[in-house]
Amino acid sequence: MESFTTDLDRFFHIPIVQLGFVSNFINIALIVVLLLIGRHYVNIGTFMYLIPYGLFITIGSHLYPVLFQSNAIGVRLLGGLTGITLYYIGISLFVAADIGVDPFNGFMLTIRDKTGWSIRRSKITFDVVLMTSGFLLGGKFGLITIVTALTTGPTIQALGTWIQKHILFERES
């Protein structure tokens, strides 16, 4: 997922089996906080995201080493690019549909609303702050984490706008 989830298991040394459970627990706590500061972004989509999230984190954590067995840089880049591409599409669909988002992107969208910034600027700022905080607390990050932090905002903004214009609103016409 994003910079926080990418290093959650490394920073807290959480076994893969429990990573999905811990991720869900943190997301539930963040939903409670988001209800206080960005209530608009907690909706049916938030729960559509949350319910299978932990399970898919656990499945993905087991599946990744099976699908991408080699430590060759090309294979690792392919795995990372596949993951962030799926992430970009999923988050863009939720943002464009305006049915609620995951807590982290709810915070990012609340920052956008309160500051007047673009999604691009809000997401980059949010991810860089999370990544820096994680690093200062002893977490690790790599190339894909940096690429994701710097490209998710612009991609969500562009892809979300395209989805709204060509898919969601085209059906309503």
Coordinates of C-alpha atoms in Angstrom, one line a residue:
M1 CA 0.0 0.0 0.0
E2 CA 1.4 3.3 0.9
S3 CA 4.5 4.4 2.9
F4 CA 2.9 3.5 6.3
T5 CA 1.8 0.0 5.5
T6 CA 4.9 -0.8 3.5
D7 CA 7.1 -0.6 6.5
L8 CA 4.6 -1.6 9.3
D9 CA 5.8 -5.1 9.5
R10 CA 9.5 -4.1 9.5
F11 CA 9.1 -1.3 12.0
F12 CA 7.1 -3.3 14.5
H13 CA 8.5 -6.7 13.5
I14 CA 4.9 -8.0 13.1
P15 CA 4.7 -11.6 11.8
I16 CA 3.1 -11.8 8.3
V17 CA 0.2 -13.8 9.8
Q18 CA -0.8 -10.8 12.1
L19 CA 0.0 -8.0 9.7
G20 CA -3.5 -7.8 8.3
F21 CA -5.1 -7.8 11.8
V22 CA -2.8 -5.1 13.0
S23 CA -3.4 -3.0 9.9
N24 CA -7.2 -3.3 10.4
F25 CA -6.9 -2.3 14.1
I26 CA -4.9 0.8 13.1
N27 CA -7.4 1.7 10.4
I28 CA -10.4 1.3 12.8
A29 CA -8.7 3.7 15.2
L30 CA -8.0 6.2 12.4
I31 CA -11.7 6.0 11.2
V32 CA -12.7 7.1 14.7
V33 CA -10.4 10.1 14.5
L34 CA -11.5 10.8 10.9
L35 CA -15.1 10.9 12.0
L36 CA -14.1 13.9 14.1
I37 CA -12.2 15.9 11.5
G38 CA -13.3 14.7 8.1
R39 CA -16.6 12.9 8.5
H40 CA -17.5 13.3 4.8
Y41 CA -14.9 10.8 3.9
V42 CA -16.2 8.0 6.1
N43 CA -19.0 6.3 4.1
I44 CA -19.9 2.9 2.7
G45 CA -16.7 2.9 0.6
T46 CA -14.6 3.1 3.9
F47 CA -16.1 -0.1 5.1
M48 CA -15.9 -1.7 1.6
Y49 CA -12.2 -0.9 1.9
L50 CA -11.8 -2.0 5.5
I51 CA -13.6 -5.3 5.6
P52 CA -11.4 -7.2 3.1
Y53 CA -8.2 -5.1 3.7
G54 CA -6.6 -7.1 6.5
L55 CA -7.3 -10.4 4.6
F56 CA -5.7 -9.0 1.4
I57 CA -2.7 -7.7 3.3
T58 CA -2.2 -11.2 4.7
I59 CA -2.8 -12.9 1.3
G60 CA -0.5 -10.4 -0.5
S61 CA 2.2 -10.8 2.1
H62 CA 2.3 -14.5 1.4
L63 CA 1.6 -14.3 -2.3
Y64 CA 4.3 -11.7 -3.2
P65 CA 7.3 -14.0 -2.4
V66 CA 5.7 -16.8 -4.4
L67 CA 5.0 -14.6 -7.5
F68 CA 8.3 -12.7 -7.3
Q69 CA 10.8 -15.3 -6.2
S70 CA 13.9 -13.7 -7.6
N71 CA 15.8 -10.9 -5.9
A72 CA 16.9 -9.6 -9.2
I73 CA 16.2 -5.8 -9.4
G74 CA 14.0 -6.2 -12.5
V75 CA 11.7 -8.7 -10.8
R76 CA 11.5 -6.6 -7.7
L77 CA 10.7 -3.5 -9.7
L78 CA 8.0 -5.4 -11.6
G79 CA 6.5 -6.6 -8.3
G80 CA 6.6 -3.0 -6.9
L81 CA 5.2 -1.4 -10.0
T82 CA 2.4 -4.0 -10.2
G83 CA 1.5 -3.2 -6.6
I84 CA 1.5 0.6 -6.9
T85 CA -0.4 0.4 -10.2
L86 CA -3.2 -1.6 -8.6
Y87 CA -3.1 0.8 -5.6
Y88 CA -3.4 3.9 -7.9
I89 CA -6.4 2.4 -9.7
G90 CA -8.2 1.4 -6.5
I91 CA -7.8 4.7 -4.7
S92 CA -8.7 6.7 -7.8
L93 CA -11.9 4.7 -8.1
F94 CA -12.9 5.4 -4.5
V95 CA -12.0 9.1 -4.7
A96 CA -13.8 9.6 -8.0
A97 CA -16.9 7.8 -6.9
D98 CA -17.0 9.9 -3.6
I99 CA -18.4 6.9 -1.6
G100 CA -15.8 7.2 1.2
V101 CA -12.1 6.3 1.3
D102 CA -9.6 4.5 3.5
P103 CA -8.6 6.5 6.6
F104 CA -5.2 7.6 5.4
N105 CA -6.6 9.0 2.2
G106 CA -9.5 10.5 4.2
F107 CA -6.9 12.4 6.2
M108 CA -5.2 13.5 3.0
L109 CA -8.5 14.7 1.5
T110 CA -9.3 16.5 4.7
I111 CA -5.9 18.3 4.5
R112 CA -6.8 19.2 0.9
D113 CA -10.2 20.6 2.0
K114 CA -8.7 22.6 4.9
T115 CA -5.8 24.0 3.0
G116 CA -7.2 24.4 -0.5
W117 CA -4.3 22.4 -1.9
S118 CA -4.6 20.0 -4.8
I119 CA -4.9 16.3 -4.2
R120 CA -1.4 16.0 -5.7
R121 CA 0.2 18.4 -3.2
S122 CA -1.8 17.1 -0.2
K123 CA -0.9 13.4 -0.9
I124 CA 2.8 14.1 -1.5
T125 CA 3.0 16.1 1.7
F126 CA 1.1 13.5 3.7
D127 CA 3.2 10.6 2.4
V128 CA 6.5 12.4 2.8
V129 CA 5.6 13.3 6.4
L130 CA 4.6 9.6 7.1
M131 CA 7.8 8.3 5.4
T132 CA 10.0 10.7 7.2
S133 CA 8.4 10.0 10.6
G134 CA 8.8 6.2 10.0
F135 CA 12.4 6.7 9.1
L136 CA 13.1 8.8 12.2
L137 CA 11.4 6.1 14.3
G138 CA 13.7 3.5 12.9
G139 CA 11.7 2.2 9.9
K140 CA 13.2 1.3 6.5
F141 CA 12.1 2.4 3.1
G142 CA 13.3 1.8 -0.4
L143 CA 12.9 3.0 -4.0
I144 CA 9.3 1.9 -4.4
T145 CA 8.3 3.7 -1.2
I146 CA 9.8 6.9 -2.4
V147 CA 8.3 6.5 -5.9
T148 CA 4.9 5.8 -4.4
A149 CA 5.1 8.8 -2.0
L150 CA 6.0 11.2 -4.9
T151 CA 3.7 9.8 -7.6
T152 CA 0.5 8.7 -5.8
G153 CA -0.9 12.2 -5.5
P154 CA -0.5 13.3 -9.1
T155 CA -1.7 9.9 -10.3
I156 CA -4.8 9.9 -8.1
Q157 CA -5.6 13.5 -9.2
A158 CA -5.2 12.7 -12.9
L159 CA -6.8 9.3 -12.9
G160 CA -9.7 10.3 -10.6
T161 CA -10.5 13.2 -12.8
W162 CA -10.4 10.9 -15.9
I163 CA -12.7 8.3 -14.2
Q164 CA -15.2 11.0 -13.2
K165 CA -15.3 12.5 -16.7
H166 CA -15.3 9.3 -18.8
I167 CA -16.8 6.6 -16.7
L168 CA -18.9 7.9 -13.8
F169 CA -20.6 10.9 -15.4
E170 CA -20.8 9.4 -18.9
R171 CA -23.3 6.8 -17.5
E172 CA -25.5 9.6 -16.0
S173 CA -25.9 11.4 -19.3

